[in-house]
Short mmCIF file of C-alpha atoms in Angstrom, two decimals:
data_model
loop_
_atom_site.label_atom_id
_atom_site.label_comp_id
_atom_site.label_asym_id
_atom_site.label_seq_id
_atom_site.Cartn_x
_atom_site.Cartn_y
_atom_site.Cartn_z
CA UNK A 1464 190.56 95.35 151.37
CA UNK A 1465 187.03 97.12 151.54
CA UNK A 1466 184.60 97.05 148.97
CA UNK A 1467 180.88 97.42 148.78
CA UNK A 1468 178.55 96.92 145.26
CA UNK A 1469 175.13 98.41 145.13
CA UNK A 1470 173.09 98.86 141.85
CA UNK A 1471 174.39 102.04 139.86
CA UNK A 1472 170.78 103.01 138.58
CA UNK A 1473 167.43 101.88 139.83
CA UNK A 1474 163.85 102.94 138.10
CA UNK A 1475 160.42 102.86 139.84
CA UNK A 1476 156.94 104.44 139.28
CA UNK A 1477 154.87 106.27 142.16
CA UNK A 1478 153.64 104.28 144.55
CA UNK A 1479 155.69 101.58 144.03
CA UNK A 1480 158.26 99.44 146.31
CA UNK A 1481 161.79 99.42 144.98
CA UNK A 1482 165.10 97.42 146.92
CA UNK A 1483 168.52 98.38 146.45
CA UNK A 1484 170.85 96.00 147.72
CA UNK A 1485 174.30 96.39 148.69
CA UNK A 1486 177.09 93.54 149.49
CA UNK A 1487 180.18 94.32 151.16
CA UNK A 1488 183.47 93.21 152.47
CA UNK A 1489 185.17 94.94 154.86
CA UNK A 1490 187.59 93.80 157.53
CA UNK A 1491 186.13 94.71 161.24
CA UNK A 1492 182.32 95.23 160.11
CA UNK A 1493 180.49 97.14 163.05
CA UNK A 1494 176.88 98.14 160.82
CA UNK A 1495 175.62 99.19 157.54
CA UNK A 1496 174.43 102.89 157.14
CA UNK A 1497 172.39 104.40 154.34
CA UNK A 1498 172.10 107.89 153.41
CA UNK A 1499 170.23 109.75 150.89
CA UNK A 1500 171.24 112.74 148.35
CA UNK A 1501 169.64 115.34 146.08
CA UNK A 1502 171.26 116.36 143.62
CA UNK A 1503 174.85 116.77 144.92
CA UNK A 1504 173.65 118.25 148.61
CA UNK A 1505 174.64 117.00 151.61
CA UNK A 1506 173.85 113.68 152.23
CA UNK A 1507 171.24 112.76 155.17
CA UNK A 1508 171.50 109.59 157.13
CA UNK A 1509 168.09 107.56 156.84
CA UNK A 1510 169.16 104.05 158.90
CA UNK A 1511 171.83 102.27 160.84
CA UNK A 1512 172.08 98.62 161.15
CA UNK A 1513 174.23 96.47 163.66
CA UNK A 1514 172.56 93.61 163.91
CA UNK A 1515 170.97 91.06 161.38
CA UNK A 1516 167.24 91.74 160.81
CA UNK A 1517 164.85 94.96 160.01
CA UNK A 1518 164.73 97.91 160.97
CA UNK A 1519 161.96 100.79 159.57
CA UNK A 1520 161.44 104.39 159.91
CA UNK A 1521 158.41 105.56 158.06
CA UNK A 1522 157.89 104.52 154.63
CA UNK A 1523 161.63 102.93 154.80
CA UNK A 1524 163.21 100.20 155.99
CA UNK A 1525 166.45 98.57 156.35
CA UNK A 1526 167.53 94.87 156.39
CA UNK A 1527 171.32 93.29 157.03
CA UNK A 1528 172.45 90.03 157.14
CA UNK A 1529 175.91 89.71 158.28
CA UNK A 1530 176.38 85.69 157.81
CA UNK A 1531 175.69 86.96 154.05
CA UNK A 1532 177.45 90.30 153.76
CA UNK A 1533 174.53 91.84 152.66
CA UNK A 1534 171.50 94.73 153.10
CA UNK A 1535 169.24 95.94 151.59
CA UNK A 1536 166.49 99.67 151.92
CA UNK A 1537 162.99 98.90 150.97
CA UNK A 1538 161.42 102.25 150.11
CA UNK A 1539 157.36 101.80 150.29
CA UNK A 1540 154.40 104.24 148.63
CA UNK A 1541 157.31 105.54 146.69
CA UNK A 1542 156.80 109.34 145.87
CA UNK A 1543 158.61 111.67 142.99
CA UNK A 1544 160.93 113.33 145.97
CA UNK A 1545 162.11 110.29 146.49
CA UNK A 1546 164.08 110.58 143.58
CA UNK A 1547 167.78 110.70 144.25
CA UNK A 1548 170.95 108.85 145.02
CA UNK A 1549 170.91 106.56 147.91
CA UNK A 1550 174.38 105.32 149.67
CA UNK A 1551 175.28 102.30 151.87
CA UNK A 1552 177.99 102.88 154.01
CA UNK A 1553 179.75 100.48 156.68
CA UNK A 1554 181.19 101.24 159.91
CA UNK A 1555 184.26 99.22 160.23
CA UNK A 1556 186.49 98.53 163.31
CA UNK A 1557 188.83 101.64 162.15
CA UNK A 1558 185.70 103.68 163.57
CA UNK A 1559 184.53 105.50 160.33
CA UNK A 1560 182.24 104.99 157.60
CA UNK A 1561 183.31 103.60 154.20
CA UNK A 1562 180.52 104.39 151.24
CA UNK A 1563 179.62 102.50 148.13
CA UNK A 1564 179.14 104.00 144.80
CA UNK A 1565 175.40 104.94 145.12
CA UNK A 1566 172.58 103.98 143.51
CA UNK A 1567 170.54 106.44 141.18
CA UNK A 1568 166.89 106.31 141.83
CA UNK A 1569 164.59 107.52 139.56
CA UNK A 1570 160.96 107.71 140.09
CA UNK A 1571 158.28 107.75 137.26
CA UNK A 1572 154.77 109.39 137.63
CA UNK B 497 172.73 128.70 161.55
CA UNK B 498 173.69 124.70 159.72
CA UNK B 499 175.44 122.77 162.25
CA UNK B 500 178.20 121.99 160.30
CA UNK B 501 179.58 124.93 157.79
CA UNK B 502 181.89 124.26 154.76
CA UNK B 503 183.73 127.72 153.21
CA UNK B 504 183.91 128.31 150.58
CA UNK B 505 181.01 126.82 148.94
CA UNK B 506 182.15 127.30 145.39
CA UNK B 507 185.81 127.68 144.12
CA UNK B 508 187.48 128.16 140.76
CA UNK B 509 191.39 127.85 140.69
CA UNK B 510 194.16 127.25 139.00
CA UNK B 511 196.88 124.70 138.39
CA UNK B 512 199.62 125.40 140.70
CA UNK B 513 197.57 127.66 143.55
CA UNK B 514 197.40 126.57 146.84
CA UNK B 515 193.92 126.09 148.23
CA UNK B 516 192.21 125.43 151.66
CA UNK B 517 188.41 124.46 152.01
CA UNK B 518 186.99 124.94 155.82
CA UNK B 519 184.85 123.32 157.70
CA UNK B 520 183.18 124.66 161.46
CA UNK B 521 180.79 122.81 163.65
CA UNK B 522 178.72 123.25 166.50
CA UNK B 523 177.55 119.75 167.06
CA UNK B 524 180.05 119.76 170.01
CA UNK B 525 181.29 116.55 167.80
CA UNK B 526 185.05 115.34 168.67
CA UNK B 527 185.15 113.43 165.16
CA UNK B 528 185.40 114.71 161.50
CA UNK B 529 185.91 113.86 158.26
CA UNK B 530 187.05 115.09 154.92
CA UNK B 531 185.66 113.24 152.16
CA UNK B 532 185.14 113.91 148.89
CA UNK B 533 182.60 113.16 145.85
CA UNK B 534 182.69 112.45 142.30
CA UNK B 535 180.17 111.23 139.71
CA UNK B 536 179.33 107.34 139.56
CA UNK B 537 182.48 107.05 142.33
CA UNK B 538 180.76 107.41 146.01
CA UNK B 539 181.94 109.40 148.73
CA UNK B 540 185.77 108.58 149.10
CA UNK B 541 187.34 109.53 152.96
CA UNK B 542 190.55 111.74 152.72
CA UNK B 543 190.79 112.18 156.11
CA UNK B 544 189.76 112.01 159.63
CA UNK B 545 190.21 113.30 162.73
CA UNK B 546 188.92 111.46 166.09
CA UNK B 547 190.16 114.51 168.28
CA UNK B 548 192.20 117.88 168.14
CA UNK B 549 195.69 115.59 168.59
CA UNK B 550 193.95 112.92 166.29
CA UNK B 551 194.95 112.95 162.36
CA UNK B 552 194.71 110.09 160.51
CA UNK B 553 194.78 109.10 156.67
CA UNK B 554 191.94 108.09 154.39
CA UNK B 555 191.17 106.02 151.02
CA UNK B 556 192.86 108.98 149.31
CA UNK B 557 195.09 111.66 150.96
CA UNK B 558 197.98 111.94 148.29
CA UNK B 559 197.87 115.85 147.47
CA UNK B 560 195.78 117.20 150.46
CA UNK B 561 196.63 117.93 153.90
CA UNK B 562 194.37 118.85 156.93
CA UNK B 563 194.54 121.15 159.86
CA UNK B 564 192.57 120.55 163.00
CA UNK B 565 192.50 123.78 164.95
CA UNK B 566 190.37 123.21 167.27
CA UNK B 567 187.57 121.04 168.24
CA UNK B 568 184.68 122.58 166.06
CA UNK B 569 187.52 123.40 162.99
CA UNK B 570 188.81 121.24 160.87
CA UNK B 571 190.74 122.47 157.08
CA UNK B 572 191.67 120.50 154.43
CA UNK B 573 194.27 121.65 151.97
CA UNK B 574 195.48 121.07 148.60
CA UNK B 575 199.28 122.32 148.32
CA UNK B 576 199.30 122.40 144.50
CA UNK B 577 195.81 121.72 143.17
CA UNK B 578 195.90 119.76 139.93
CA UNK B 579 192.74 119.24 137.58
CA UNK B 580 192.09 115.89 138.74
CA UNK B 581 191.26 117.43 142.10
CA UNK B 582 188.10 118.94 140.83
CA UNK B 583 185.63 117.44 142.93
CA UNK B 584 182.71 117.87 145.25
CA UNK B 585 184.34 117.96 148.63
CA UNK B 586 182.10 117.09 152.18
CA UNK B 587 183.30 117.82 155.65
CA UNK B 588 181.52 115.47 158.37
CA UNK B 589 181.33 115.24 161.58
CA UNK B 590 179.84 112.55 164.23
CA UNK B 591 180.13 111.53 167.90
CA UNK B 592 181.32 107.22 168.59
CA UNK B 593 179.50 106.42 165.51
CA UNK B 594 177.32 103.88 167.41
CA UNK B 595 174.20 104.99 165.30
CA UNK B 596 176.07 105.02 161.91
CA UNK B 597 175.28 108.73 162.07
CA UNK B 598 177.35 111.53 160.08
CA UNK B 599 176.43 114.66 159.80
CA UNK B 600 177.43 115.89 156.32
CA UNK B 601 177.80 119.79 155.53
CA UNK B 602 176.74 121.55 152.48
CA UNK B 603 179.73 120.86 150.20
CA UNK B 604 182.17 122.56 148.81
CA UNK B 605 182.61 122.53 144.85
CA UNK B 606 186.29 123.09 143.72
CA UNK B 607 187.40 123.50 139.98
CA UNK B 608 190.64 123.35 139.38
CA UNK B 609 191.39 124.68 135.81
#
């Protein structure tokens, strides 16, 4: 089967650095995608990654390790708009994405 | 215009009725996706469609069907809409997925009563 865990709720102040991890098993893993959502809109991809290592756009970043079944987003210089749900997602060999449960972020001035 | 329009974007119903939620694109994508939302649950893949001859089933498809009419339109349906099909519903679409890339339309909220 296909499963991935990430933190239901996570709670930071401004201008922090928060990590939400996600683990995953999955048959035919291809990458691990996260996506962002306010308050039930669409969600908006933020990173992809296929291979093991770091990848960063801006203030966030995105790590995998597929020996360990495991990533994580690092979100730097956190800011209140940065409050909302965040979603990892993997591509398996099927060719579409399965999501995780989301984790809640909240940010505190 | 959003690249990737969901109709309608809010629906009440009832028991029983027969409803269809649309989706249109102009990404010039071949792939979508029907997938749909509720609290503390993720987003959970109904279907998917890799091409206009391409229908395939997702985590959940009991009780919905799709349509894909053409390459930008793609319909989901829900014969006989029960109460625990009240949802937040997303219609996606992407290219090969090599960048882990969907792009998600607005949503469409269905209450079924």
């Amino acid at each position: 089967g296909q499963s991935l865990e990430q933190p239901s709720e996570v709670t930071a102040v401004e201008g922090a650095i928060v990590q939400i991890n996600c683990t995953y098993q999955t048959s035919g893993f291809y990458g691990l995608s996260w996506y962002q959502q306010h308050d039930g809109g669409a969600p908006t991809f933020l990173s992809y990654n296929a291979l093991d290592g770091l990848e960063e756009t801006g203030r966030f970043s995105s790590f995998l390790s597929r020996s360990d079944s495991y990533g994580y987003l690092l979100l730097q210089e956190l800011q209140m708009k940065d409050s909302a749900s965040y979603f990892c997602a993997v591509r398996n060999q099927g060719g579409k994405l399965i999501f995780g449960q989301g984790t809640e972020l909240s940010v505190k001035p | 215009d959003a690249d990737v329009t969901q109709t309608p974007r809010n629906r009440i119903t009832k028991t029983g009725k027969r409803i269809m939620l649309e989706c249109s694109q102009t990404k010039g994508h071949d792939r979508m996706y029907w997938y749909r939302q509720d609290p503390g649950l993720g987003l959970r893949l109904i279907y998917y469609s890799f091409d206009v001859k391409d229908i395939n089933k997702g985590e959940i498809s009991d009780g919905y069907s799709v349509s894909r009419q053409a390459q930008a339109k793609f319909s989901l349906s829900l014969e006989s809409a029960i109460p625990n099909q009240t949802a937040l519903y997303f219609c996606a679409t992407s290219d090969l997925l090599a960048t882990g890339e969907l792009f998600f339309g607005e949503g469409s909220r269905l209450t079924v009563l």
